[in-house]
PDB file of C-alpha atoms in Angstrom:
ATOM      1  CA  UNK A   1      25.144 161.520  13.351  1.00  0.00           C
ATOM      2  CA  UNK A   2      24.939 161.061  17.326  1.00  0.00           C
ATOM      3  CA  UNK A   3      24.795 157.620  18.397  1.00  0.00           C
ATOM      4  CA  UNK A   4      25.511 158.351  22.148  1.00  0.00           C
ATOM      5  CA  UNK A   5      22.846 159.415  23.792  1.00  0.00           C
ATOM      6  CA  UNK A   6      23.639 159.146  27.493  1.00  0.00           C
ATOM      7  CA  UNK A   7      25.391 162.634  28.971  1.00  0.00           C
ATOM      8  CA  UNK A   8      29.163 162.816  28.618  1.00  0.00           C
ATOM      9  CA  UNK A   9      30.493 160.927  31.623  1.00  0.00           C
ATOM     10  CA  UNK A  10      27.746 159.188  32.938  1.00  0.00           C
ATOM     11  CA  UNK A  11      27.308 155.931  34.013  1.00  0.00           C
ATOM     12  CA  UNK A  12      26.108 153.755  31.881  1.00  0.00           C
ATOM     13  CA  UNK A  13      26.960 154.592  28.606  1.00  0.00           C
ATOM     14  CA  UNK A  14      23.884 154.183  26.003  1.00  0.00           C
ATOM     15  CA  UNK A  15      24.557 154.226  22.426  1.00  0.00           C
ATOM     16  CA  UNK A  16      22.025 153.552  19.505  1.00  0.00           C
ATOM     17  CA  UNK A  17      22.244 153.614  15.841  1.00  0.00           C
ATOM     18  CA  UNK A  18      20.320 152.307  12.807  1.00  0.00           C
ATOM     19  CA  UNK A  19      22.474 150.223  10.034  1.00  0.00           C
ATOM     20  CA  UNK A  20      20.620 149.144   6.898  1.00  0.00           C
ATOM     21  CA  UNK A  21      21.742 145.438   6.961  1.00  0.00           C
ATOM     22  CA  UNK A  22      19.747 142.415   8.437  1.00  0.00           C
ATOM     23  CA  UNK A  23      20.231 141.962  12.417  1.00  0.00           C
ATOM     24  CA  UNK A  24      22.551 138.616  11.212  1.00  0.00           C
ATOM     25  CA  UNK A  25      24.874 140.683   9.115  1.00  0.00           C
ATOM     26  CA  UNK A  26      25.276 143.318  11.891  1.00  0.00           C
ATOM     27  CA  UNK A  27      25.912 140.470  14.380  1.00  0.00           C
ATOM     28  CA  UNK A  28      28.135 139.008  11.822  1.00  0.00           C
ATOM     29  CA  UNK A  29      30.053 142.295  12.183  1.00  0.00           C
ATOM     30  CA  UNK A  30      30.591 142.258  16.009  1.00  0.00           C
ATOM     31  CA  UNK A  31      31.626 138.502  16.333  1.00  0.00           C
ATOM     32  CA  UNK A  32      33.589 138.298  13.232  1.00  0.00           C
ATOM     33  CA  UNK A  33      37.544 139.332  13.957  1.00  0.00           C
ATOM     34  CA  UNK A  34      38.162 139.990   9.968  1.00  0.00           C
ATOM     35  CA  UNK A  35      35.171 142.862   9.726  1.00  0.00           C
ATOM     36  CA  UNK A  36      35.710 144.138  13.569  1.00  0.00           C
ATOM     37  CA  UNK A  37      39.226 145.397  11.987  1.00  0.00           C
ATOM     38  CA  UNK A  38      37.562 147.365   9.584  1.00  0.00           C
ATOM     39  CA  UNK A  39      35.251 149.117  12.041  1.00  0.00           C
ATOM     40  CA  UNK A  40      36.002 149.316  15.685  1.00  0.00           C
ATOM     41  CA  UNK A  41      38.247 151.765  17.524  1.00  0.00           C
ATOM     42  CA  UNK A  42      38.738 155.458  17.096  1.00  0.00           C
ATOM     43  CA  UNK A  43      39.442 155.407  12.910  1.00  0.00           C
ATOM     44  CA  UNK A  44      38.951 152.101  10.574  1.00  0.00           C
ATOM     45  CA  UNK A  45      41.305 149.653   9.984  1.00  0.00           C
ATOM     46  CA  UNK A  46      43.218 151.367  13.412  1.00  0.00           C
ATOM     47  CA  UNK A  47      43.090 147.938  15.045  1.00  0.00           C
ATOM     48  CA  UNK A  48      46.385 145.602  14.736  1.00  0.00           C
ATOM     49  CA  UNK A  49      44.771 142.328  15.722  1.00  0.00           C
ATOM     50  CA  UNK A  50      41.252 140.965  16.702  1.00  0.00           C
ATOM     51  CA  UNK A  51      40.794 137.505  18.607  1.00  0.00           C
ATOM     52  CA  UNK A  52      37.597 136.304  19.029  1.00  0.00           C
ATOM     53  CA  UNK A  53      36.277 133.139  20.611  1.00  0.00           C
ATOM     54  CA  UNK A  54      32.215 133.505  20.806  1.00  0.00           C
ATOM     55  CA  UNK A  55      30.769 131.186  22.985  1.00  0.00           C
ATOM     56  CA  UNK A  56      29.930 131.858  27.066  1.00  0.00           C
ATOM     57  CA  UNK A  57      32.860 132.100  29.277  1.00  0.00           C
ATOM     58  CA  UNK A  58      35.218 132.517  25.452  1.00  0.00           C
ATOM     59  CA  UNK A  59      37.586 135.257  25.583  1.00  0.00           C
ATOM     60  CA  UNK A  60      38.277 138.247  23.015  1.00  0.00           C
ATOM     61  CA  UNK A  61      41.066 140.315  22.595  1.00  0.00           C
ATOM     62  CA  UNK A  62      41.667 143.536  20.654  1.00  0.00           C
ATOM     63  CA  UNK A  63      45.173 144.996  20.093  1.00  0.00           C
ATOM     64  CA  UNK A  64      45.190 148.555  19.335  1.00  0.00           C
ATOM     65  CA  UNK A  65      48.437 150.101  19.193  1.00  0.00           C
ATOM     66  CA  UNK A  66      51.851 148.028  19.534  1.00  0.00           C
ATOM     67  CA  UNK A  67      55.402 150.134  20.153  1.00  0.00           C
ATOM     68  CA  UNK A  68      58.669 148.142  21.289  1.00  0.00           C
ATOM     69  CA  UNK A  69      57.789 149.218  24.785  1.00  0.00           C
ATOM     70  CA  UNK A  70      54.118 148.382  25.353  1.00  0.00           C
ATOM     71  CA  UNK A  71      51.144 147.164  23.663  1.00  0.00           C
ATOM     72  CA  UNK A  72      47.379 149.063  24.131  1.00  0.00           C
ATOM     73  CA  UNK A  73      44.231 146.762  23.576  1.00  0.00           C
ATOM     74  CA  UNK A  74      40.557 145.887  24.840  1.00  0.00           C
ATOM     75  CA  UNK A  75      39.891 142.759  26.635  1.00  0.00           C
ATOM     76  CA  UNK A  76      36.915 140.312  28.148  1.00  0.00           C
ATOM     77  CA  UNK A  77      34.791 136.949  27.995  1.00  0.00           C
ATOM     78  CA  UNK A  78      31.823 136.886  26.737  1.00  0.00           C
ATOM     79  CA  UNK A  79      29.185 136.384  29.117  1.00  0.00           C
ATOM     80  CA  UNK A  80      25.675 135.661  27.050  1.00  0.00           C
ATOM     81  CA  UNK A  81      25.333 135.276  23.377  1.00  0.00           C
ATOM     82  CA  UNK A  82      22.154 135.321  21.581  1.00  0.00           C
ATOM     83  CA  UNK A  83      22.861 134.588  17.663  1.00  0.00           C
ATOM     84  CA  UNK A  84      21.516 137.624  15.712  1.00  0.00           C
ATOM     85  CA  UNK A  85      20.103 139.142  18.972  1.00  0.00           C
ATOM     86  CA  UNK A  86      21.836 139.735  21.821  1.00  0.00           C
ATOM     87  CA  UNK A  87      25.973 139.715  23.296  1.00  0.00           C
ATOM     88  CA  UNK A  88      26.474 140.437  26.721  1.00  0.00           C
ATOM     89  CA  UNK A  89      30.870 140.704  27.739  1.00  0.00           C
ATOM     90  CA  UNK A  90      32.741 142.084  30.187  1.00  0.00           C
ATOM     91  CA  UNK A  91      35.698 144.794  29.339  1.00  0.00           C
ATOM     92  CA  UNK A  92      39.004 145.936  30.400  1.00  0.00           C
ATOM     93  CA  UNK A  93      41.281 148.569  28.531  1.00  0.00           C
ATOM     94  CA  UNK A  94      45.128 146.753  29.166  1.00  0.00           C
ATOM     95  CA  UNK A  95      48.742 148.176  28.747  1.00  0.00           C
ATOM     96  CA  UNK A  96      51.256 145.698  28.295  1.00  0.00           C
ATOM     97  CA  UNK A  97      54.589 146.200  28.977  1.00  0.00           C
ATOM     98  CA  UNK A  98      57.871 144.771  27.295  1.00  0.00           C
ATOM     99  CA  UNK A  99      58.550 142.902  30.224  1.00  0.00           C
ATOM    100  CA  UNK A 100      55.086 141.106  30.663  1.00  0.00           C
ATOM    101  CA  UNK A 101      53.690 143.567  33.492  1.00  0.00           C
ATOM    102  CA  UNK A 102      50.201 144.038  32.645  1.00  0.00           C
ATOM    103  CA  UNK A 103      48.197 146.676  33.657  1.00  0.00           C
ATOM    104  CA  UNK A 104      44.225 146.658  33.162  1.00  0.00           C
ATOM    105  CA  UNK A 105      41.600 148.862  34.488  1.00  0.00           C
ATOM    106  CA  UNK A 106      38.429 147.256  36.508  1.00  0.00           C
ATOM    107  CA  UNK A 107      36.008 145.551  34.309  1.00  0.00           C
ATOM    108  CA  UNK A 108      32.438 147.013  33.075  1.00  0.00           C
ATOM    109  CA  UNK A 109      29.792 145.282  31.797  1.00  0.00           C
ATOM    110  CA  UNK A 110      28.961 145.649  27.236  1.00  0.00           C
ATOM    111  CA  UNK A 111      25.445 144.277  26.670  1.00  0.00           C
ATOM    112  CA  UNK A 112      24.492 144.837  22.721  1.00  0.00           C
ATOM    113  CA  UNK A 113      21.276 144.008  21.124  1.00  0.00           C
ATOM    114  CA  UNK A 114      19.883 143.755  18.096  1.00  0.00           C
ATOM    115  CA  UNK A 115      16.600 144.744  17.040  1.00  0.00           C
ATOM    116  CA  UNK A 116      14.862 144.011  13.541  1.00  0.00           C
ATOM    117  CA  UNK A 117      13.500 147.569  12.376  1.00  0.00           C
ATOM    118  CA  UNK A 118      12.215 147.930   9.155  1.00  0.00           C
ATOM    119  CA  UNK A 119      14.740 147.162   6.712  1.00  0.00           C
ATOM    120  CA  UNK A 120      17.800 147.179   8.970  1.00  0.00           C
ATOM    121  CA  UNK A 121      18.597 146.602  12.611  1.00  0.00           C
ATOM    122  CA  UNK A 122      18.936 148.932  15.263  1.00  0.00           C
ATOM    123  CA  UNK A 123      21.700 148.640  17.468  1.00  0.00           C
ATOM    124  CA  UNK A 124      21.462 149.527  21.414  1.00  0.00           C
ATOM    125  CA  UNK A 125      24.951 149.135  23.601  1.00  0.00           C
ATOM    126  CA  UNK A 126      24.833 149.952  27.125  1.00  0.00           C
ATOM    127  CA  UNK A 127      28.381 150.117  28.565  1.00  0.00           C
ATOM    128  CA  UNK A 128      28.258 149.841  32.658  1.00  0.00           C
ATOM    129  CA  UNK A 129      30.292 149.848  35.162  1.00  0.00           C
ATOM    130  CA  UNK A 130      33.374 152.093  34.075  1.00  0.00           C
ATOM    131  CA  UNK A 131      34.527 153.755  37.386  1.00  0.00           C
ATOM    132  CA  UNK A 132      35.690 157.126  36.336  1.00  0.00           C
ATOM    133  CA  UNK A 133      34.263 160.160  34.702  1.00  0.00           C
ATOM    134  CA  UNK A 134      36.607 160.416  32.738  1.00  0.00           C
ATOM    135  CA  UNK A 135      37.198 157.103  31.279  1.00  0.00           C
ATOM    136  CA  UNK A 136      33.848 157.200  30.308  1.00  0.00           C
ATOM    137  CA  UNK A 137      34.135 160.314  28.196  1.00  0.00           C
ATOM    138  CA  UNK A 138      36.573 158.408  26.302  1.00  0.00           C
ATOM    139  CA  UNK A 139      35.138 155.079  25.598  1.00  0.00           C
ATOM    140  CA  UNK A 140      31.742 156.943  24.865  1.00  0.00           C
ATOM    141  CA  UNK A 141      34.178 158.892  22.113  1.00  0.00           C
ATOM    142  CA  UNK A 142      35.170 155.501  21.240  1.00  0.00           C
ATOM    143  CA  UNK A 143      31.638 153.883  20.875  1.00  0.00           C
ATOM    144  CA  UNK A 144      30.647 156.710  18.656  1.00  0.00           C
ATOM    145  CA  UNK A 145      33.738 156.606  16.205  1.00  0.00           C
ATOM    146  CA  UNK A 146      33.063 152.833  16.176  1.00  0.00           C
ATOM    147  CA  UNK A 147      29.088 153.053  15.267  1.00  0.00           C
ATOM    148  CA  UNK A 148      30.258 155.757  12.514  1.00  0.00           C
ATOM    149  CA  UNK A 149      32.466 153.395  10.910  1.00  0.00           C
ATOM    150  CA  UNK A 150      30.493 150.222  11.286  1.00  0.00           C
ATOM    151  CA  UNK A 151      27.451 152.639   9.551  1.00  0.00           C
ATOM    152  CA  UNK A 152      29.861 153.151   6.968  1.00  0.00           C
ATOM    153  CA  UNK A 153      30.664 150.059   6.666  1.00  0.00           C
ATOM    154  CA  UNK A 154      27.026 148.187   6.495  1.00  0.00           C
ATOM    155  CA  UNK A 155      26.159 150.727   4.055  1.00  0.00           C
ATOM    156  CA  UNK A 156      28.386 149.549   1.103  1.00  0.00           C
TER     157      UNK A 156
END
């Protein structure tokens, strides 16, 4: 199924998908660090940690691949967060290196909401704000690996 529907590369990045679960269990599923594991990234279970704290301003952190040199993850704060409806955060993809250096690209805007449709919830992400072409060709890869599993996921 194709949950992108913006144009490879372009700014923003809209993805939509339908998930036969109540908008609160789909919520549930974003904010939650023990079911994000299972879903988010490229394949399930590919994340290594998930830190979550949901309220305005609260920071999350996802750590996706960890070597002895460096560690790869997804960072931001949340900026607005509507229970069952709405999460707004910013985002930054971060290398960190066995010495502490950090190195994070520019931040871009995630707002996700949560619509009641029928017997599910459909899910609309807009992802804004990511400064090169490229870059956005992979995180809109991403976003549709992630909405694949998370489908998956809801549907058991």
């Amino acid at each position: 199924m194709q949950f992108v529907q913006s144009q490879p590369g372009d700014d923003p990045i809209v993805v939509e998908g339908f998930f036969a679960a109540s908008p609160a269990r789909v919520f549930n599923a974003w904010t939650n660090p023990d079911i994000i594991m299972k879903w988010f990234g490229l394949e399930p279970n590919s994340l290594h940690s998930a830190d979550i704290d949901l309220r305005p301003g609260g920071a999350w952190r996802f750590l996706h691949s960890k070597t002895g040199k460096q560690s790869v993850g997804f960072e931001g704060a949340y900026a607005e967060i509507e229970q069952d409806e709405r999460l707004v955060f910013s985002w930054s993809h971060v290398v960190t290196h066995a010495d502490g250096a950090r190195e994070a690209t520019p931040e871009s805007r995630v707002e996700v909401t949560f619509t009641p449709k029928g017997a599910g919830t459909m899910v609309r992400l807009v992802h804004s704000a990511v400064r090169s072409e490229d870059a956005r060709r992979g995180i809109g890869g991403g976003w549709q690996s992630s909405f694949g599993s998370l489908q998956d996921l809801l549907a058991d």
